[in-house]
């Protein structure tokens, strides 16, 4: 038998090599969507977080409604002009709850997979780690953007409905109202991406939650805006950006800054957190 004949026979008898099709990005997105909603804890976190945020805002509106007659004539006359209805539409306490809840959801989305070992299975099936994390980023960003929009819109509608009982509610086309709603809504995806990025780097639940709280709550308290250098740091934080966007009256601010700068801070934090989450998994083993 010639060499060519041997090669032909070998090729004929050898088992056919089956090549698995490469996972499409939309399939990865679908898988991450199933992961997100397959855990009851995530569903409950969204529900409880929404009720807590809306409850704080409506509670502030009801408190104003109830004790409206106890205010002096001057404060009642300047109530709408000073932007108080918009500050009640989404209060600082509600913003803190939203940031902590959403950053915790973002951290759990990745830390839980490292804790259970599911991340190893995922990366074994789909070696393209960056694609997997990019899909996760897309899913949680889309879900939390919708969540933030619903919560912010509901808070605005309900609070202004309560205040309208005293004829002090404002419509959505009131100057600055739409900005407050949009800024509060986008605080949700910014916070969840921060939690995801920190969870990808730290990979430990308690440490990640602590880091979230430090960035979102502690640093804004440490770097108060009464000195220029501290104001610069405060303006660069997500919390400082939200305060600037939600604060209609900038009088009395020692170091005022622009709305464009605040929107830029939002965008930079979101994009940087997404980049960290996607790229860090490629450089570290699971």
CSV table of C-alpha atoms in Angstrom, one decimal:
chain,number,residue,atom,x,y,z
A,1,UNK,CA,0.0,0.0,0.0
A,2,UNK,CA,1.4,3.4,-0.9
A,3,UNK,CA,1.9,6.3,1.4
A,4,UNK,CA,-1.0,8.1,-0.1
A,5,UNK,CA,-3.3,5.1,0.3
A,6,UNK,CA,-2.4,4.8,4.0
A,7,UNK,CA,-3.1,8.4,4.6
A,8,UNK,CA,-6.5,8.1,2.8
A,9,UNK,CA,-7.4,5.0,4.9
A,10,UNK,CA,-6.4,6.7,8.1
A,11,UNK,CA,-8.4,9.8,7.4
A,12,UNK,CA,-11.4,7.7,6.5
A,13,UNK,CA,-11.3,5.6,9.6
A,14,UNK,CA,-10.5,8.5,12.0
A,15,UNK,CA,-13.5,9.8,14.0
A,16,UNK,CA,-14.8,13.1,12.7
A,17,UNK,CA,-13.8,16.0,14.9
A,18,UNK,CA,-16.8,18.0,16.1
A,19,UNK,CA,-16.3,21.7,16.5
A,20,UNK,CA,-18.5,23.4,19.0
A,21,UNK,CA,-20.1,26.6,17.6
A,22,UNK,CA,-18.7,29.7,19.2
A,23,UNK,CA,-21.1,31.3,21.7
A,24,UNK,CA,-22.9,34.3,20.2
A,25,UNK,CA,-23.0,37.5,22.3
A,26,UNK,CA,-26.8,37.5,22.4
A,27,UNK,CA,-26.6,34.0,23.8
A,28,UNK,CA,-24.3,35.2,26.6
A,29,UNK,CA,-26.7,38.1,27.3
A,30,UNK,CA,-29.6,35.7,27.5
A,31,UNK,CA,-27.6,33.5,29.9
A,32,UNK,CA,-26.8,36.4,32.1
A,33,UNK,CA,-30.4,37.6,32.1
A,34,UNK,CA,-31.5,34.1,33.3
A,35,UNK,CA,-28.8,34.2,36.0
A,36,UNK,CA,-29.9,37.6,37.3
A,37,UNK,CA,-33.5,36.6,37.7
A,38,UNK,CA,-33.0,33.0,38.7
A,39,UNK,CA,-32.1,34.1,42.2
A,40,UNK,CA,-35.0,35.1,44.4
A,41,UNK,CA,-32.7,37.3,46.4
A,42,UNK,CA,-32.2,39.6,43.5
A,43,UNK,CA,-35.9,39.9,42.9
A,44,UNK,CA,-36.6,40.7,46.5
A,45,UNK,CA,-33.7,43.1,46.6
A,46,UNK,CA,-35.2,45.1,43.7
A,47,UNK,CA,-38.7,45.0,45.3
A,48,UNK,CA,-37.6,46.0,48.8
A,49,UNK,CA,-35.2,48.6,47.5
A,50,UNK,CA,-37.9,50.2,45.4
A,51,UNK,CA,-40.4,50.2,48.2
A,52,UNK,CA,-37.9,51.7,50.6
A,53,UNK,CA,-36.8,54.5,48.2
A,54,UNK,CA,-40.4,55.4,47.3
A,55,UNK,CA,-41.5,55.1,50.9
A,56,UNK,CA,-38.8,57.6,52.1
A,57,UNK,CA,-39.8,60.1,49.5
A,58,UNK,CA,-43.5,59.8,50.0
A,59,UNK,CA,-43.0,59.9,53.7
A,60,UNK,CA,-41.2,63.2,53.4
A,61,UNK,CA,-44.0,64.6,51.2
A,62,UNK,CA,-46.6,63.4,53.7
A,63,UNK,CA,-44.7,65.0,56.6
A,64,UNK,CA,-44.7,68.3,54.7
A,65,UNK,CA,-48.4,68.0,53.9
A,66,UNK,CA,-49.3,67.2,57.5
A,67,UNK,CA,-47.3,70.1,59.1
A,68,UNK,CA,-47.8,72.6,56.3
A,69,UNK,CA,-50.0,74.9,58.5
A,70,UNK,CA,-47.2,75.0,61.1
A,71,UNK,CA,-44.8,76.8,58.7
A,72,UNK,CA,-44.5,80.6,58.8
A,73,UNK,CA,-46.0,82.6,56.0
A,74,UNK,CA,-42.6,83.5,54.5
A,75,UNK,CA,-41.4,79.8,54.1
A,76,UNK,CA,-44.8,78.9,52.6
A,77,UNK,CA,-44.6,81.7,50.1
A,78,UNK,CA,-41.1,80.7,49.0
A,79,UNK,CA,-41.6,76.9,49.1
A,80,UNK,CA,-41.9,76.3,45.4
A,81,UNK,CA,-39.5,79.1,44.4
A,82,UNK,CA,-36.7,77.6,46.6
A,83,UNK,CA,-37.1,74.2,44.9
A,84,UNK,CA,-38.3,72.3,48.0
A,85,UNK,CA,-40.9,70.2,46.1
A,86,UNK,CA,-38.1,68.8,43.9
A,87,UNK,CA,-35.9,68.1,46.9
A,88,UNK,CA,-38.8,66.1,48.4
A,89,UNK,CA,-39.4,64.3,45.1
A,90,UNK,CA,-36.1,62.4,45.6
A,91,UNK,CA,-34.6,62.9,49.1
A,92,UNK,CA,-31.0,62.5,50.1
A,93,UNK,CA,-32.0,59.6,52.4
A,94,UNK,CA,-33.7,57.8,49.5
A,95,UNK,CA,-30.6,58.4,47.3
A,96,UNK,CA,-28.4,56.7,49.9
A,97,UNK,CA,-30.7,53.7,50.1
A,98,UNK,CA,-30.8,53.4,46.3
A,99,UNK,CA,-27.0,53.6,46.0
A,100,UNK,CA,-26.3,51.0,48.8
A,101,UNK,CA,-29.0,48.6,47.5
A,102,UNK,CA,-27.9,48.8,43.9
A,103,UNK,CA,-24.2,48.5,44.6
A,104,UNK,CA,-24.9,45.5,46.7
A,105,UNK,CA,-26.9,43.9,43.8
A,106,UNK,CA,-23.9,44.6,41.5
A,107,UNK,CA,-21.4,43.1,43.9
A,108,UNK,CA,-23.6,40.0,44.5
A,109,UNK,CA,-23.9,39.4,40.7
A,110,UNK,CA,-20.2,38.5,40.6
A,111,UNK,CA,-19.1,37.7,44.1
A,112,UNK,CA,-21.8,35.1,44.4
A,113,UNK,CA,-20.4,33.3,41.3
A,114,UNK,CA,-16.9,33.2,42.7
A,115,UNK,CA,-18.2,32.0,46.1
A,116,UNK,CA,-20.2,29.1,44.6
A,117,UNK,CA,-17.6,28.3,41.9
A,118,UNK,CA,-20.1,28.9,39.1
A,119,UNK,CA,-17.7,31.3,37.5
A,120,UNK,CA,-15.3,28.4,36.8
A,121,UNK,CA,-18.0,26.5,35.0
A,122,UNK,CA,-18.9,29.6,33.0
A,123,UNK,CA,-15.4,30.3,31.9
A,124,UNK,CA,-14.8,26.7,31.0
A,125,UNK,CA,-17.8,26.6,28.7
A,126,UNK,CA,-17.1,30.1,27.4
A,127,UNK,CA,-13.3,30.8,27.5
A,128,UNK,CA,-13.9,34.4,26.2
A,129,UNK,CA,-14.1,35.9,29.7
A,130,UNK,CA,-14.4,39.5,28.5
A,131,UNK,CA,-17.4,38.6,26.4
A,132,UNK,CA,-19.0,37.0,29.4
A,133,UNK,CA,-18.4,40.0,31.6
A,134,UNK,CA,-19.5,42.4,28.9
A,135,UNK,CA,-22.8,40.5,28.7
A,136,UNK,CA,-23.2,40.8,32.4
A,137,UNK,CA,-22.5,44.5,32.3
A,138,UNK,CA,-25.1,45.0,29.6
A,139,UNK,CA,-27.7,43.0,31.5
A,140,UNK,CA,-27.4,44.6,34.9
A,141,UNK,CA,-27.1,48.1,33.3
A,142,UNK,CA,-30.3,47.6,31.3
A,143,UNK,CA,-32.2,46.1,34.2
A,144,UNK,CA,-31.1,48.8,36.7
A,145,UNK,CA,-31.7,51.7,34.3
A,146,UNK,CA,-35.3,50.5,33.9
A,147,UNK,CA,-35.5,50.0,37.7
A,148,UNK,CA,-34.1,53.5,38.4
A,149,UNK,CA,-36.5,55.1,35.9
A,150,UNK,CA,-39.6,53.4,37.4
A,151,UNK,CA,-38.5,54.3,41.0
A,152,UNK,CA,-37.7,57.9,40.2
A,153,UNK,CA,-40.8,58.5,38.1
A,154,UNK,CA,-43.0,56.9,40.8
A,155,UNK,CA,-41.4,58.9,43.5
A,156,UNK,CA,-41.9,62.1,41.6
A,157,UNK,CA,-45.5,61.4,40.7
A,158,UNK,CA,-46.5,60.3,44.2
A,159,UNK,CA,-44.7,63.0,46.1
A,160,UNK,CA,-46.1,65.8,43.9
A,161,UNK,CA,-49.6,64.2,44.2
A,162,UNK,CA,-49.3,64.5,48.0
A,163,UNK,CA,-48.0,68.0,47.9
A,164,UNK,CA,-50.7,69.0,45.5
A,165,UNK,CA,-53.2,68.6,48.3
A,166,UNK,CA,-51.6,71.8,49.6
A,167,UNK,CA,-51.3,73.3,46.1
A,168,UNK,CA,-47.5,73.1,46.3
A,169,UNK,CA,-46.8,70.2,43.9
A,170,UNK,CA,-45.1,70.9,40.6
A,171,UNK,CA,-45.4,69.2,37.2
A,172,UNK,CA,-42.7,67.4,35.3
A,173,UNK,CA,-42.2,70.4,33.1
A,174,UNK,CA,-41.3,72.6,36.0
A,175,UNK,CA,-37.8,74.0,35.7
A,176,UNK,CA,-35.3,71.4,36.9
A,177,UNK,CA,-37.9,68.7,37.5
A,178,UNK,CA,-37.0,66.4,34.6
A,179,UNK,CA,-33.3,66.7,35.5
A,180,UNK,CA,-33.9,65.6,39.1
A,181,UNK,CA,-35.9,62.5,37.8
A,182,UNK,CA,-33.3,61.6,35.2
A,183,UNK,CA,-30.3,62.1,37.6
A,184,UNK,CA,-32.0,60.0,40.3
A,185,UNK,CA,-32.9,57.3,37.7
A,186,UNK,CA,-29.3,57.0,36.4
A,187,UNK,CA,-27.9,56.8,39.9
A,188,UNK,CA,-29.1,53.2,39.9
A,189,UNK,CA,-26.9,51.9,36.9
A,190,UNK,CA,-23.9,53.9,38.1
A,191,UNK,CA,-24.2,52.3,41.6
A,192,UNK,CA,-24.7,48.8,40.3
A,193,UNK,CA,-21.7,49.1,37.9
A,194,UNK,CA,-19.5,50.3,40.8
A,195,UNK,CA,-20.6,47.3,42.9
A,196,UNK,CA,-19.8,45.0,40.0
A,197,UNK,CA,-16.4,46.4,39.5
A,198,UNK,CA,-15.4,46.3,43.1
A,199,UNK,CA,-16.8,42.7,43.4
A,200,UNK,CA,-14.7,41.7,40.4
A,201,UNK,CA,-11.6,43.1,42.0
A,202,UNK,CA,-12.1,42.1,45.7
A,203,UNK,CA,-14.2,38.9,45.4
A,204,UNK,CA,-15.3,39.0,49.0
A,205,UNK,CA,-18.8,40.0,50.0
A,206,UNK,CA,-18.1,41.8,53.3
A,207,UNK,CA,-15.0,43.7,51.9
A,208,UNK,CA,-16.9,44.6,48.7
A,209,UNK,CA,-19.9,46.0,50.6
A,210,UNK,CA,-17.5,48.0,52.9
A,211,UNK,CA,-15.7,49.5,49.8
A,212,UNK,CA,-19.1,50.4,48.3
A,213,UNK,CA,-20.1,52.2,51.5
A,214,UNK,CA,-16.8,54.0,51.8
A,215,UNK,CA,-17.0,55.4,48.2
A,216,UNK,CA,-20.7,56.2,48.2
A,217,UNK,CA,-21.3,57.4,51.8
A,218,UNK,CA,-18.1,57.9,53.8
A,219,UNK,CA,-15.9,59.9,51.3
A,220,UNK,CA,-18.7,62.5,50.6
A,221,UNK,CA,-18.8,63.1,54.4
A,222,UNK,CA,-15.0,63.3,54.7
A,223,UNK,CA,-14.5,65.6,51.7
A,224,UNK,CA,-17.0,68.3,52.5
A,225,UNK,CA,-17.3,71.2,50.0
A,226,UNK,CA,-16.1,73.9,52.4
A,227,UNK,CA,-12.5,73.9,51.1
A,228,UNK,CA,-11.5,74.0,47.4
A,229,UNK,CA,-9.4,70.9,47.4
A,230,UNK,CA,-12.0,68.9,49.3
A,231,UNK,CA,-14.7,70.3,47.0
A,232,UNK,CA,-12.8,69.0,44.0
A,233,UNK,CA,-12.8,65.5,45.4
A,234,UNK,CA,-16.4,65.7,46.4
A,235,UNK,CA,-17.4,66.8,42.9
A,236,UNK,CA,-15.6,63.8,41.5
A,237,UNK,CA,-17.7,61.3,43.5
A,238,UNK,CA,-21.0,59.9,42.3
A,239,UNK,CA,-22.8,61.2,45.4
A,240,UNK,CA,-21.5,64.7,44.8
A,241,UNK,CA,-22.6,64.6,41.2
A,242,UNK,CA,-26.1,63.5,42.1
A,243,UNK,CA,-26.4,66.3,44.7
A,244,UNK,CA,-25.3,68.9,42.1
A,245,UNK,CA,-27.9,67.6,39.6
A,246,UNK,CA,-30.7,67.3,42.2
A,247,UNK,CA,-30.0,70.7,43.9
A,248,UNK,CA,-32.0,73.3,42.1
A,249,UNK,CA,-30.9,76.3,44.3
A,250,UNK,CA,-27.1,76.7,44.2
A,251,UNK,CA,-27.1,79.7,46.4
A,252,UNK,CA,-24.8,79.4,49.4
A,253,UNK,CA,-22.5,76.8,47.8
A,254,UNK,CA,-18.9,77.8,48.4
A,255,UNK,CA,-17.5,76.2,45.3
A,256,UNK,CA,-20.3,75.8,42.7
A,257,UNK,CA,-19.8,73.7,39.6
A,258,UNK,CA,-21.5,73.0,36.3
A,259,UNK,CA,-24.3,70.6,35.4
A,260,UNK,CA,-22.1,69.4,32.5
A,261,UNK,CA,-19.4,68.5,35.0
A,262,UNK,CA,-21.8,66.5,37.1
A,263,UNK,CA,-23.1,64.5,34.1
A,264,UNK,CA,-19.5,63.9,33.1
A,265,UNK,CA,-18.8,62.4,36.5
A,266,UNK,CA,-21.7,60.1,36.1
A,267,UNK,CA,-20.5,58.9,32.7
A,268,UNK,CA,-16.8,58.5,33.8
A,269,UNK,CA,-17.8,56.4,36.8
A,270,UNK,CA,-20.1,54.2,34.8
A,271,UNK,CA,-17.6,53.6,31.9
A,272,UNK,CA,-14.6,53.1,34.2
A,273,UNK,CA,-16.5,50.6,36.4
A,274,UNK,CA,-17.6,48.7,33.3
A,275,UNK,CA,-14.1,48.7,31.9
A,276,UNK,CA,-12.7,47.4,35.2
A,277,UNK,CA,-15.3,44.6,35.4
A,278,UNK,CA,-14.7,43.5,31.8
A,279,UNK,CA,-10.9,43.6,31.7
A,280,UNK,CA,-9.9,42.5,35.2
A,281,UNK,CA,-11.2,38.9,34.7
A,282,UNK,CA,-8.8,38.4,31.8
A,283,UNK,CA,-5.7,39.1,33.9
A,284,UNK,CA,-6.7,37.1,37.0
A,285,UNK,CA,-7.6,33.4,37.4
A,286,UNK,CA,-10.9,32.4,38.8
